[in-house]
Each structure stands twice: as structure tokens, then as C-alpha cells.
PDB file of C-alpha atoms in Angstrom:
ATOM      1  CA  UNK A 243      -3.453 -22.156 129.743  1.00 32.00           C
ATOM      2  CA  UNK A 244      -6.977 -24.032 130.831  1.00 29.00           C
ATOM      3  CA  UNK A 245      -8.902 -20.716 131.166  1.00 31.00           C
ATOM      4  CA  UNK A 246      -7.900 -20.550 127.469  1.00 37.00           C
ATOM      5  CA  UNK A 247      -9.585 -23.983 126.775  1.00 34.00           C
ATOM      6  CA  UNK A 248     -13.277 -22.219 125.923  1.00 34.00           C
ATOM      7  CA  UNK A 249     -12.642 -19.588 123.229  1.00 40.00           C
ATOM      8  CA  UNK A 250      -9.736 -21.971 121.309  1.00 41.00           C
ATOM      9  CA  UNK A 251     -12.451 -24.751 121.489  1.00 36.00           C
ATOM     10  CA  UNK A 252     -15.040 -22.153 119.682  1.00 37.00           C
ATOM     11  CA  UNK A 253     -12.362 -20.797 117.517  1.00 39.00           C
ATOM     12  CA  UNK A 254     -11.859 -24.480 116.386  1.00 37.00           C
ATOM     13  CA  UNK A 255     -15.103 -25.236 115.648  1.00 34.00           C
ATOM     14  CA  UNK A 256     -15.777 -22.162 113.420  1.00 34.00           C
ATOM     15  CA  UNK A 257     -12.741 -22.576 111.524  1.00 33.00           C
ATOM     16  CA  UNK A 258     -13.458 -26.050 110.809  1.00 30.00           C
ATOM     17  CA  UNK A 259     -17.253 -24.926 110.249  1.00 33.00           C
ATOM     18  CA  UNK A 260     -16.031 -23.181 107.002  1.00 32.00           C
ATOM     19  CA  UNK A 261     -16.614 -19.676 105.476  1.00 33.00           C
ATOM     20  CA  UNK A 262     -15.132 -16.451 106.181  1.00 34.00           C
ATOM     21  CA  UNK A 263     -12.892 -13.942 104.451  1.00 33.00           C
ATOM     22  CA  UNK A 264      -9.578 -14.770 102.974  1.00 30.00           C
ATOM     23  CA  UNK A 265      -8.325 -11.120 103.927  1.00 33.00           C
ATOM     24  CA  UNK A 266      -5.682 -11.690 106.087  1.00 28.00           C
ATOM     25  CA  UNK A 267      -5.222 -10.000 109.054  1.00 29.00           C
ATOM     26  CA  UNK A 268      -3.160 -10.047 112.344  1.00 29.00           C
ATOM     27  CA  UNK A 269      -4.258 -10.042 115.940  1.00 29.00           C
ATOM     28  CA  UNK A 270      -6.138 -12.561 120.020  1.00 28.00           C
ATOM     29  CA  UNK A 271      -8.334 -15.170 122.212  1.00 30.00           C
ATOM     30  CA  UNK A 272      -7.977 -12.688 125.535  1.00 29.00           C
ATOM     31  CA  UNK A 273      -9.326 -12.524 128.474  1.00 30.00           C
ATOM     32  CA  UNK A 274     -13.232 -12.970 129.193  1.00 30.00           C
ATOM     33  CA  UNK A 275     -15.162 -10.208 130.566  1.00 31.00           C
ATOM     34  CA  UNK A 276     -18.352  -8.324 130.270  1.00 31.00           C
ATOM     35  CA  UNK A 277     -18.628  -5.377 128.177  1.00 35.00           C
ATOM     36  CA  UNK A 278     -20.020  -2.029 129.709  1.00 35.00           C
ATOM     37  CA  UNK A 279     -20.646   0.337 126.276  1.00 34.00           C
ATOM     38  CA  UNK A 280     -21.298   3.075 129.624  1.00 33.00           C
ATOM     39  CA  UNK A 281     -17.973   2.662 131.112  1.00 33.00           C
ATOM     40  CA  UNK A 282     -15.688   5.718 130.763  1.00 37.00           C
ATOM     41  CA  UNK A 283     -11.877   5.846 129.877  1.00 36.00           C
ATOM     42  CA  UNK A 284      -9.629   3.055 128.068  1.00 39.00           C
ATOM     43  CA  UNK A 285      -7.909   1.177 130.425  1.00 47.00           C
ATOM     44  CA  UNK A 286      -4.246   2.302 130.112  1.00 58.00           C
ATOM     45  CA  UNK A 287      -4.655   3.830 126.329  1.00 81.00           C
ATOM     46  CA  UNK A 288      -5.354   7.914 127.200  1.00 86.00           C
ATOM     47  CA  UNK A 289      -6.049   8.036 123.589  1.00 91.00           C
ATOM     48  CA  UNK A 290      -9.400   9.438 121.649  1.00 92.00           C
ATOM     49  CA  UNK A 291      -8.665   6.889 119.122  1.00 94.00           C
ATOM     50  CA  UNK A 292      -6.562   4.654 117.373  1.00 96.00           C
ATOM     51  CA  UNK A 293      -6.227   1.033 115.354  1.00 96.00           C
ATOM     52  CA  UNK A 294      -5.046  -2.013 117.640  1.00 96.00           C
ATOM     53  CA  UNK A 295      -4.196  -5.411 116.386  1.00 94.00           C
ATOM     54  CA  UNK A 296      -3.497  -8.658 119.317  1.00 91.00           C
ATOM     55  CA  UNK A 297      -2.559 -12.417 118.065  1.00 90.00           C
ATOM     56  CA  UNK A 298      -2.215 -15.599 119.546  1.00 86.00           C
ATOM     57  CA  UNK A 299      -0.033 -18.299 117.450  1.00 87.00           C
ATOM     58  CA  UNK A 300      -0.355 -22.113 118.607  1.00 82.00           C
ATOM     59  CA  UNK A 301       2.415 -24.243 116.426  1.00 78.00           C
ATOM     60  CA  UNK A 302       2.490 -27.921 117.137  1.00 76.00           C
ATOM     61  CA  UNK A 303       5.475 -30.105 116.649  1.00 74.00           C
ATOM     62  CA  UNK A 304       5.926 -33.026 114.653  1.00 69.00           C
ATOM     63  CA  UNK A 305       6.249 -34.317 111.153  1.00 66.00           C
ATOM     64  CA  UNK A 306       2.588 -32.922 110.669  1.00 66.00           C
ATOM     65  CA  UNK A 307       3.001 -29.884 112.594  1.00 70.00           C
ATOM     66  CA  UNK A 308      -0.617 -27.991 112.993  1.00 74.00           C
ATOM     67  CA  UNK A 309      -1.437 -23.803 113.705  1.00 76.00           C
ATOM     68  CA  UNK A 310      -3.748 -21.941 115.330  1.00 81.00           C
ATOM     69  CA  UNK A 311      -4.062 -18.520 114.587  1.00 88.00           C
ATOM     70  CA  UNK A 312      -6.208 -16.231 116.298  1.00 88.00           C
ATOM     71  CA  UNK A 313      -6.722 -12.698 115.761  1.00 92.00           C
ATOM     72  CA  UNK A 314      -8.527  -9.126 116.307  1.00 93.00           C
ATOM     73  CA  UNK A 315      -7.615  -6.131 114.584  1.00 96.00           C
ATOM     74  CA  UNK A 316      -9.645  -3.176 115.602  1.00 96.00           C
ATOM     75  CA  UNK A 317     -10.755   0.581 115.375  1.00 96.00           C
ATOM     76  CA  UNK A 318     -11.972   2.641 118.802  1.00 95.00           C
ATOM     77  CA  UNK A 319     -13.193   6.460 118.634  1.00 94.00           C
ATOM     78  CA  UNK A 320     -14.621   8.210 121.869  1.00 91.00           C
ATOM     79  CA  UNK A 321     -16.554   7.839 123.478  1.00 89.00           C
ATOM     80  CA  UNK A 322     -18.513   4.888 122.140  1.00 89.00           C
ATOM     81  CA  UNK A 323     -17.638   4.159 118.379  1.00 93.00           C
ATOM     82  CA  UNK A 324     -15.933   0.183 117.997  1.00 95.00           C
ATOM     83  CA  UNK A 325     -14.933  -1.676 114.977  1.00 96.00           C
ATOM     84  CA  UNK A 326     -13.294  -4.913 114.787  1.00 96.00           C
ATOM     85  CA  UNK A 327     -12.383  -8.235 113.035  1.00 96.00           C
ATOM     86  CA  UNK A 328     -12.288 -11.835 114.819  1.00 95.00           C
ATOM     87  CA  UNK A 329     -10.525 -14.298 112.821  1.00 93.00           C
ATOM     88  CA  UNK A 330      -9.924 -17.753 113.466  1.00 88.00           C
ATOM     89  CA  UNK A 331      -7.074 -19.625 111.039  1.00 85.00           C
ATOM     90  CA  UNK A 332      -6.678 -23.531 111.483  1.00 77.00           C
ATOM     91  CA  UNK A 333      -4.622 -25.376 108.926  1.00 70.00           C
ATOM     92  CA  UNK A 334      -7.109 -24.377 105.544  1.00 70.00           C
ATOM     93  CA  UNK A 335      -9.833 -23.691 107.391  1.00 77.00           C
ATOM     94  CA  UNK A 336     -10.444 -19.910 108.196  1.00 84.00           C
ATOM     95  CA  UNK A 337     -13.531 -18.376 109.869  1.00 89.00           C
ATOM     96  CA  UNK A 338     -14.283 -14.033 110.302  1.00 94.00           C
ATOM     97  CA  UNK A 339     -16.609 -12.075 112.287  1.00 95.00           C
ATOM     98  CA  UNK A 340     -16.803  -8.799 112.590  1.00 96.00           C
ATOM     99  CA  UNK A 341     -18.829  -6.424 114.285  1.00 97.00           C
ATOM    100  CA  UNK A 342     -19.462  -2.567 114.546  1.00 96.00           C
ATOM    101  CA  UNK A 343     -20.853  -0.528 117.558  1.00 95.00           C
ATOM    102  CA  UNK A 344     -21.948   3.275 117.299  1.00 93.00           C
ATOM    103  CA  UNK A 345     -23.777   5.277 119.779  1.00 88.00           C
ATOM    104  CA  UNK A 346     -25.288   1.916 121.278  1.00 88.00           C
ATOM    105  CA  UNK A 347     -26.560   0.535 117.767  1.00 93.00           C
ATOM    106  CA  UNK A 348     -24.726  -2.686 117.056  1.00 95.00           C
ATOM    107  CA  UNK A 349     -23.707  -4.650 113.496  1.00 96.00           C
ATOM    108  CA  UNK A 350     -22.887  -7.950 113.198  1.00 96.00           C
ATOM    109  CA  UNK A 351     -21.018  -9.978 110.535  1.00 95.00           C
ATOM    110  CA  UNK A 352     -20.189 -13.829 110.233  1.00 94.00           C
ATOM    111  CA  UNK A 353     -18.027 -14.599 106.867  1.00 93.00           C
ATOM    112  CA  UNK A 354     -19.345 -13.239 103.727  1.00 91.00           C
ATOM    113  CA  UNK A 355     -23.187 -13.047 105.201  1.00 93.00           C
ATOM    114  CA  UNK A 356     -25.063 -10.076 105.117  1.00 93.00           C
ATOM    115  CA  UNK A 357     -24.709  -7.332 107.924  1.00 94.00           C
ATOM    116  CA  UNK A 358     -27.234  -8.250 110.854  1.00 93.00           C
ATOM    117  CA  UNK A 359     -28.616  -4.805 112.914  1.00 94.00           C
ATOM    118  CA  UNK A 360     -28.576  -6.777 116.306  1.00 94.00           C
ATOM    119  CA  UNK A 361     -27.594  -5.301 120.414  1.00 93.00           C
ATOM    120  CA  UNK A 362     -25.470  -6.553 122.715  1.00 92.00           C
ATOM    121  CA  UNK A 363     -27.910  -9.098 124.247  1.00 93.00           C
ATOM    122  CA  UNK A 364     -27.599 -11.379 120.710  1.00 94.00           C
ATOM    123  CA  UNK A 365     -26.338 -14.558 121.326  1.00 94.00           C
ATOM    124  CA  UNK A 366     -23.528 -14.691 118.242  1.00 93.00           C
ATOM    125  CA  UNK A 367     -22.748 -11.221 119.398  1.00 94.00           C
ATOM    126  CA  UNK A 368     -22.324 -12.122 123.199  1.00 92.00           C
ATOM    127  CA  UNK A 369     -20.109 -15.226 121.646  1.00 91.00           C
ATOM    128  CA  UNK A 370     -18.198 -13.125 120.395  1.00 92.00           C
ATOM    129  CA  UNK A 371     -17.466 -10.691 123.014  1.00 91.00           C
ATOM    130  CA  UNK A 372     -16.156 -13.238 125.188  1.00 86.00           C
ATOM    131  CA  UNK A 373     -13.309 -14.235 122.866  1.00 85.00           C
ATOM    132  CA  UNK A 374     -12.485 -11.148 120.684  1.00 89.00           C
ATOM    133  CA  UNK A 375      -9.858  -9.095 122.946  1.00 88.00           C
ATOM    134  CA  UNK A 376     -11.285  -5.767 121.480  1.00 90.00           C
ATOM    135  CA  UNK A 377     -11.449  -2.185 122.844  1.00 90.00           C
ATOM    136  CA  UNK A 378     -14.844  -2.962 124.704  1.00 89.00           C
ATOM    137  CA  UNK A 379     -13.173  -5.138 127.324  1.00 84.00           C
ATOM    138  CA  UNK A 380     -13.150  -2.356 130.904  1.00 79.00           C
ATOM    139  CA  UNK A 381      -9.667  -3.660 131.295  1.00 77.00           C
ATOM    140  CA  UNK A 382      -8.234  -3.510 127.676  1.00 84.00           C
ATOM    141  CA  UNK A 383      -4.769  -3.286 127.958  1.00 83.00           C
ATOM    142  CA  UNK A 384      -4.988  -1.950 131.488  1.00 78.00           C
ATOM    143  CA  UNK A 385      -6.341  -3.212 134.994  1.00 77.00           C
ATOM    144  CA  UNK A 386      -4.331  -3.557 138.095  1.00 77.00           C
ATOM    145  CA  UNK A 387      -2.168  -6.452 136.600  1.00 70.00           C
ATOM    146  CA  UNK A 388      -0.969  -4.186 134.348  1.00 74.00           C
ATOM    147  CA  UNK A 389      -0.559  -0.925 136.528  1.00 78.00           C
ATOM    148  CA  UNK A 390       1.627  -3.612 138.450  1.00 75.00           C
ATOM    149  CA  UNK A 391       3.883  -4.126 135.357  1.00 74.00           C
ATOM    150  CA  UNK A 392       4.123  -1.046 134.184  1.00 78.00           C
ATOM    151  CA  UNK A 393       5.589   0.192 137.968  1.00 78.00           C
ATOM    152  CA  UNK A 394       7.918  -2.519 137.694  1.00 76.00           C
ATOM    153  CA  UNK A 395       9.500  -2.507 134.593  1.00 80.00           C
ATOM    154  CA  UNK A 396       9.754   1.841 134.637  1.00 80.00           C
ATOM    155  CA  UNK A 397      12.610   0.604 137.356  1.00 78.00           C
ATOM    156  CA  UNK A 398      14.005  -1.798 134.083  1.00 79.00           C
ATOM    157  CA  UNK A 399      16.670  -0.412 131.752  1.00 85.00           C
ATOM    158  CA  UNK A 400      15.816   0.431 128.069  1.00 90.00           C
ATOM    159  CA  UNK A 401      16.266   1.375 125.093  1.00 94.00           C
ATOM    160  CA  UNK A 402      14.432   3.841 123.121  1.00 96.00           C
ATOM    161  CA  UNK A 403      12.725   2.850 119.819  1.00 96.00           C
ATOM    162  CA  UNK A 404      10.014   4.454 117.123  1.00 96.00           C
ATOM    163  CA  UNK A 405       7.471   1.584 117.225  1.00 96.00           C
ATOM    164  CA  UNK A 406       4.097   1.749 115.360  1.00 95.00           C
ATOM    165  CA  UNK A 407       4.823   5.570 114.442  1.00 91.00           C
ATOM    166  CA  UNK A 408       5.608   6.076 118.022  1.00 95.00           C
ATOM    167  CA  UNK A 409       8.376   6.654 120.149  1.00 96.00           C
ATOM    168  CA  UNK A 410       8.657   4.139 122.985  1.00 96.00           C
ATOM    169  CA  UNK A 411      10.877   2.552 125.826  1.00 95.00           C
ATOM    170  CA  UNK A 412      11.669  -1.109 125.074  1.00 94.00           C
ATOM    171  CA  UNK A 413      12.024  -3.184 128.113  1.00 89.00           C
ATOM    172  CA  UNK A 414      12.720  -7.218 128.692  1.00 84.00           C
ATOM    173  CA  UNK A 415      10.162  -7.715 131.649  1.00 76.00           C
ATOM    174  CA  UNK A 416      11.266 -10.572 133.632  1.00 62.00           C
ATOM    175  CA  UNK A 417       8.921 -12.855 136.299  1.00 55.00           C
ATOM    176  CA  UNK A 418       7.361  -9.717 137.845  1.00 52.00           C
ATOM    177  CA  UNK A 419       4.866  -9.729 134.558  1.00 51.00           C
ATOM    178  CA  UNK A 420       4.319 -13.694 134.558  1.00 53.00           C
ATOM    179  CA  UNK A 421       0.887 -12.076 136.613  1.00 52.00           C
ATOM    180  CA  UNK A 422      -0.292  -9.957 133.724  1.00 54.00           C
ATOM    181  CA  UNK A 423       0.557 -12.651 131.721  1.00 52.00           C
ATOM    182  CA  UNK A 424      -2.082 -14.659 133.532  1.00 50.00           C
ATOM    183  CA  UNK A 425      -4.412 -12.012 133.393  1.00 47.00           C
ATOM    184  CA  UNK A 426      -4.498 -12.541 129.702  1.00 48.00           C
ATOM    185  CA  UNK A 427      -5.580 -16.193 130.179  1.00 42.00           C
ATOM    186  CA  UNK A 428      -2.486 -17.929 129.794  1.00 44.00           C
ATOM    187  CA  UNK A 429      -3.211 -19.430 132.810  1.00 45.00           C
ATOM    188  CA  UNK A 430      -1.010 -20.922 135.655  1.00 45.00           C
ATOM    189  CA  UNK A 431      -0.930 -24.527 133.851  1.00 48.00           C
ATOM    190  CA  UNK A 432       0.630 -23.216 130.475  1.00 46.00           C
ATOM    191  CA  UNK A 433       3.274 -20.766 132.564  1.00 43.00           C
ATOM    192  CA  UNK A 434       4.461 -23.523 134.844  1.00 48.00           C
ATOM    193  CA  UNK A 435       5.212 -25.578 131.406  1.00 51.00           C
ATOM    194  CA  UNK A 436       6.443 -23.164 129.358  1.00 56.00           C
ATOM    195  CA  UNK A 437      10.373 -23.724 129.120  1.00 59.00           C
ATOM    196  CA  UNK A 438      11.812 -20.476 127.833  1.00 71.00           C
ATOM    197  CA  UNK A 439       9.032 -17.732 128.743  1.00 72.00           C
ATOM    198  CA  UNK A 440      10.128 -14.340 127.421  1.00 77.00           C
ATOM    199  CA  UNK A 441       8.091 -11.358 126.907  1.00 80.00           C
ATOM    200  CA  UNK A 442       8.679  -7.625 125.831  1.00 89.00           C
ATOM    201  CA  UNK A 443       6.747  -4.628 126.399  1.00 90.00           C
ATOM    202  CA  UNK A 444       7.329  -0.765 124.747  1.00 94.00           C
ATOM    203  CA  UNK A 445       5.618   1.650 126.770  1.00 93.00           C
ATOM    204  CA  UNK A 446       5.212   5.340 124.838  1.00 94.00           C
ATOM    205  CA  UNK A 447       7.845   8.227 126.140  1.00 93.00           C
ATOM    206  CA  UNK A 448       4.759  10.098 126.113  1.00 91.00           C
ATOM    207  CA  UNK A 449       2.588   8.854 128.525  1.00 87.00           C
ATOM    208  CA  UNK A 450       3.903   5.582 129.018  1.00 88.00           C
ATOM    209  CA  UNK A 451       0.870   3.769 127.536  1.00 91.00           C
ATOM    210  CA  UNK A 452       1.616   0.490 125.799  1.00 92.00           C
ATOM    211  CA  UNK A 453       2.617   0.763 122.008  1.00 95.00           C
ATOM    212  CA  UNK A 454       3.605  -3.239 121.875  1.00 95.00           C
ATOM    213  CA  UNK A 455       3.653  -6.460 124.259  1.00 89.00           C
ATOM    214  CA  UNK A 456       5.004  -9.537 122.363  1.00 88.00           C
ATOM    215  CA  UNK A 457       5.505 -12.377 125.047  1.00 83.00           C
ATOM    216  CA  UNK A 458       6.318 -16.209 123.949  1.00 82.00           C
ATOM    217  CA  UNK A 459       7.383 -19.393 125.312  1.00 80.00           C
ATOM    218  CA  UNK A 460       7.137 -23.156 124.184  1.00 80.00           C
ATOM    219  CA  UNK A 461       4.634 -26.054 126.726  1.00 76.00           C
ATOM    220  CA  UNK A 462       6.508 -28.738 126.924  1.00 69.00           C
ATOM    221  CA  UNK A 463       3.975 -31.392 128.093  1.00 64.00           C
ATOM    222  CA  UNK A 464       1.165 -32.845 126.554  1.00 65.00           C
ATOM    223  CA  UNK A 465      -1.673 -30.269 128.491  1.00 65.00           C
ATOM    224  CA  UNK A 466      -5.527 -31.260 128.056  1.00 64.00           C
ATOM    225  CA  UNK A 467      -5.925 -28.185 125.741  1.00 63.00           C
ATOM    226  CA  UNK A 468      -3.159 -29.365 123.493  1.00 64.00           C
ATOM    227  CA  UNK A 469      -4.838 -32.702 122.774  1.00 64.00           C
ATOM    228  CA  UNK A 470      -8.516 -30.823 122.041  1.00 65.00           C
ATOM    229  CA  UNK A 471      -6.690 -28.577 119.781  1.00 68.00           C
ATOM    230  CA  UNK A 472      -5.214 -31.697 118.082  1.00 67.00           C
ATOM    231  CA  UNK A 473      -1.364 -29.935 118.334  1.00 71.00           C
ATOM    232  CA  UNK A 474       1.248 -32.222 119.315  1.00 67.00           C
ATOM    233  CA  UNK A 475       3.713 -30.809 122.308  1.00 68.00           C
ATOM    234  CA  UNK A 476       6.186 -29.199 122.429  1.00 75.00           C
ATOM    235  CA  UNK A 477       4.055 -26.521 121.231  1.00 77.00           C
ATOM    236  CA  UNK A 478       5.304 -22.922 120.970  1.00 79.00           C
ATOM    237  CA  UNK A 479       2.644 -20.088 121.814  1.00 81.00           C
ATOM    238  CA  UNK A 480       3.324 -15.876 121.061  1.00 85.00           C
ATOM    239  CA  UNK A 481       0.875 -13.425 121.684  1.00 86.00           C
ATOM    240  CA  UNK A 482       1.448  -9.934 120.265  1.00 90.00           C
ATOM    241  CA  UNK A 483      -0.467  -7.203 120.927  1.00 92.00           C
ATOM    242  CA  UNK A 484      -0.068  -3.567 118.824  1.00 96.00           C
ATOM    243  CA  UNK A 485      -1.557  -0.209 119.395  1.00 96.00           C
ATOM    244  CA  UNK A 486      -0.830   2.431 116.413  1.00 96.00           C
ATOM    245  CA  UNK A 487      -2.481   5.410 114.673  1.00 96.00           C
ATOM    246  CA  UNK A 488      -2.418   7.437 118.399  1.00 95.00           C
ATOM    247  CA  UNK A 489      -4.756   9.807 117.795  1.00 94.00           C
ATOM    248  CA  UNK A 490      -4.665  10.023 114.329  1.00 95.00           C
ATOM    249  CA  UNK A 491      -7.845  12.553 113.410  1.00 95.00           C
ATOM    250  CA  UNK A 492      -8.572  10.505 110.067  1.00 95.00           C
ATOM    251  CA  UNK A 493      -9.737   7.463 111.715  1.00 95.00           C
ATOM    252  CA  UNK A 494     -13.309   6.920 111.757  1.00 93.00           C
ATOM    253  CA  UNK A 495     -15.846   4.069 111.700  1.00 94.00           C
ATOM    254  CA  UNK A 496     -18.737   3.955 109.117  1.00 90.00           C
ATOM    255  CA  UNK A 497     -21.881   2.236 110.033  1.00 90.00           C
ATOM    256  CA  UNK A 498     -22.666  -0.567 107.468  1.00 89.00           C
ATOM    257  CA  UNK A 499     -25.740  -1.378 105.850  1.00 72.00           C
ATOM    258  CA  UNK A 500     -28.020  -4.458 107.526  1.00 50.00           C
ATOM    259  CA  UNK A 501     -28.161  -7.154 105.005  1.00 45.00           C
TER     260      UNK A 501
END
């Protein structure tokens, strides 16, 4: 849960900074890592496209109970084409970026401001980048962690399901995942606390590429991050994390206009 600390802590601070879009939208504060526009494939999506959405809910306890919502929703075409929301929702304050990448050329957004024409190398943009868990991350959705999982729970029972327009195996993954789990900056800290850790993952019949991973749990103790975040413990946590639109031919990404 403490490698978590940094983007929460700059999630905060733009939502309580003001401005943004009241378009709601749903999906996550992920993991940290540098983007590579060069690198080739997807992680564990062998898709040419498609929309993904990832969350991260924070509710506190307590007669004023406070949330933290967190969320990227997001458009990839190959090789190289990215679109995606960051939005940040604490109590009434709210706080979007966006930003759209084509052939190299990047856009930036903050709230209602005009479009900047910036690169990768701009300082909001690199801000960005380390908290938005978006489609540019080399290990999106994927990474040895996850190639761990996946072995693991193809052993599980399950039960089939249409999920996001897609058919998919459902399986309850037990303690062997608690490492991808990590992987996605929950952090040692926050699984050692959490009382009733749960989390689910649908993996596609074809290809067995992840459609959904919903995972949840509730810290019991009073951790460092809870107290910057100003949520009282016990505070329940669920990430969720949706891929859809497989290959759907119709998606595209437009370049916008630099304000």
C-alpha cells in the first residue's frame, strides 16, 4: 500500500486544486514505470485495439466517511495510437487530464484548458505517466507477475461467462495472485492488513487474455497513507480493471486541435 503513497498524494492535491470535467467516467493509480512509445506488443492483450477502463475506490469509515476515486479509461490502436482520461474524484472536488499520442506527436489536456501540442519529455505529461495505468505502460496488464497468475489459476475451476462482449472463464484466484496484486502497487503493507482479500479474474476462451480483474479487501489499521489521505480505517479498497471492444474495427483516435 506505501508504493501507492506518491500518485494518491498527487491525485489529492489536484482534486482539491479544482477544475476538471464533470463527465464521469470509470477506471486506476497503477503501477509506475517508464513508457517506451518503441516497444512492440501489449503485454498480455494480443489485440490491435480496443477501449480499457481500471479504478481504484478508497472508502473511509466513520460518521463522515470520505472517497477516493481514481480512474483511467482509455483507447489503444497499433502500433502507436493512445488515448486516455485520468480522473481524480475526492469528496466534491474532481480533477481530469487527458492526453493523446499518435505516431510520436503528443496532446495534452488538464480540465477544461486548451489542448497543449507537447512530447513525452513535458513535465505535466511525465506526471502523468507515472500515475495513469494506461496502455503505454511495457507491462500493461501483463509482465511475469501476471504470466505467473494466469498459469495458476488455468489449473482453477470456472465458470464460463460473456463479459464486456466477450466470452470468458471466471475464476476466484486465491493467495497465488496476492504477487500480481503487489505488482499493481498495493504493496506488502496494505496486503498484510487487508482482512478479507478477494479478487477475481476472467481470462477470454479465446486466447486467454484478461477481459476483467476486480480484486478488494478492507485495511484494518490506521496505515501512514490512510492518515495523508485523511480516510479513517477500516477503509475498504477495489480495484477493477476492464478490457472491451476486442478488436472492434470502428475504434479510432482523432488528433485534437492545440489550444
Amino acid at each position: 500500500m506505501a508504493a501507492l503513497v506518491a500518485g494518491l498524494v498527487l491525485a489529492v492535491a489536484m482534486a482539491c486544486g479544482g477544475g476538471g470535467s464533470s463527465e464521469p467516467r470509470a477506471s486506476t493509480t497503477l503501477p509506475s514505470a517508464t513508457p517506451d512509445p518503441q516497444a512492440e506488443g501489449i503485454g498480455a492483450l494480443p489485440l490491435e485495439r480496443f477501449i480499457y477502463e481500471a479504478s481504484l475506490t478508497l472508502q473511509g469509515s466513520g460518521d463522515d466517511a470520505r472517497e477516493l476515486f481514481v480512474s483511467t479509461r482509455g483507447i489503444f490502436v497499433s502500433p502507436d495510437q493512445h488515448a486516455f482520461t485520468y480522473l481524480t474524484e475526492v469528496g466534491e472536488g474532481e480533477a481530469e487530464q487527458r492526453l493523446v499520442m499518435v505516431d510520436g506527436s503528443v496532446w495534452y489536456r488538464s480540465g477544461d484548458g486548451p489542448w497543449q501540442n507537447t512530447d513525452l519529455e513535458d513535465e505535466q505529461v511525465k506526471d502523468l505517466l507515472d500515475v495513469a495505468f494506461t496502455a503505454l505502460r511495457p507491462d500493461f496488464l501483463g509482465g511475469p507477475e501476471f504470466d505467473r497468475v494466469r498459469a495458476n489459476v488455468l489449473r482453477l475451476p470456472s465458470t464460463e461467462e460473456f463479459v464486456n462482449e466477450t466470452r470468458a472463464y471466471h475464476y476466484q484466484v486465491g493467495v497465488e495472485g496476492r504477487e500480481f496484486l503487489e505488482a499493481l502497487q498495493l504493496g506488502e503493507e496494505g496486503l498484510r492488513s487487508a482482512s478479507d482479500l478477494e479478487w477475481d479474474l476472467w481470462l477470454a476462451r479465446d486466447g486467454s487474455w484478461p477481459v476483467r480483474l476486480q480484486a478488494r479487501g478492507t485495511v484494518a489499521v490506521d496505515l501512514t497513507v490512510l492518515q495523508t489521505l485523511e480516510l479513517e480505517a477500516p477503509t475498504r479498497w477495489e480495484i477493477r480493471i476492464d478490457v472491451s471492444r476486442p478488436d472492434d474495427p470502428t475504434l479510432a483516435i482523432n488528433t485534437p486541435e492545440a489550444g
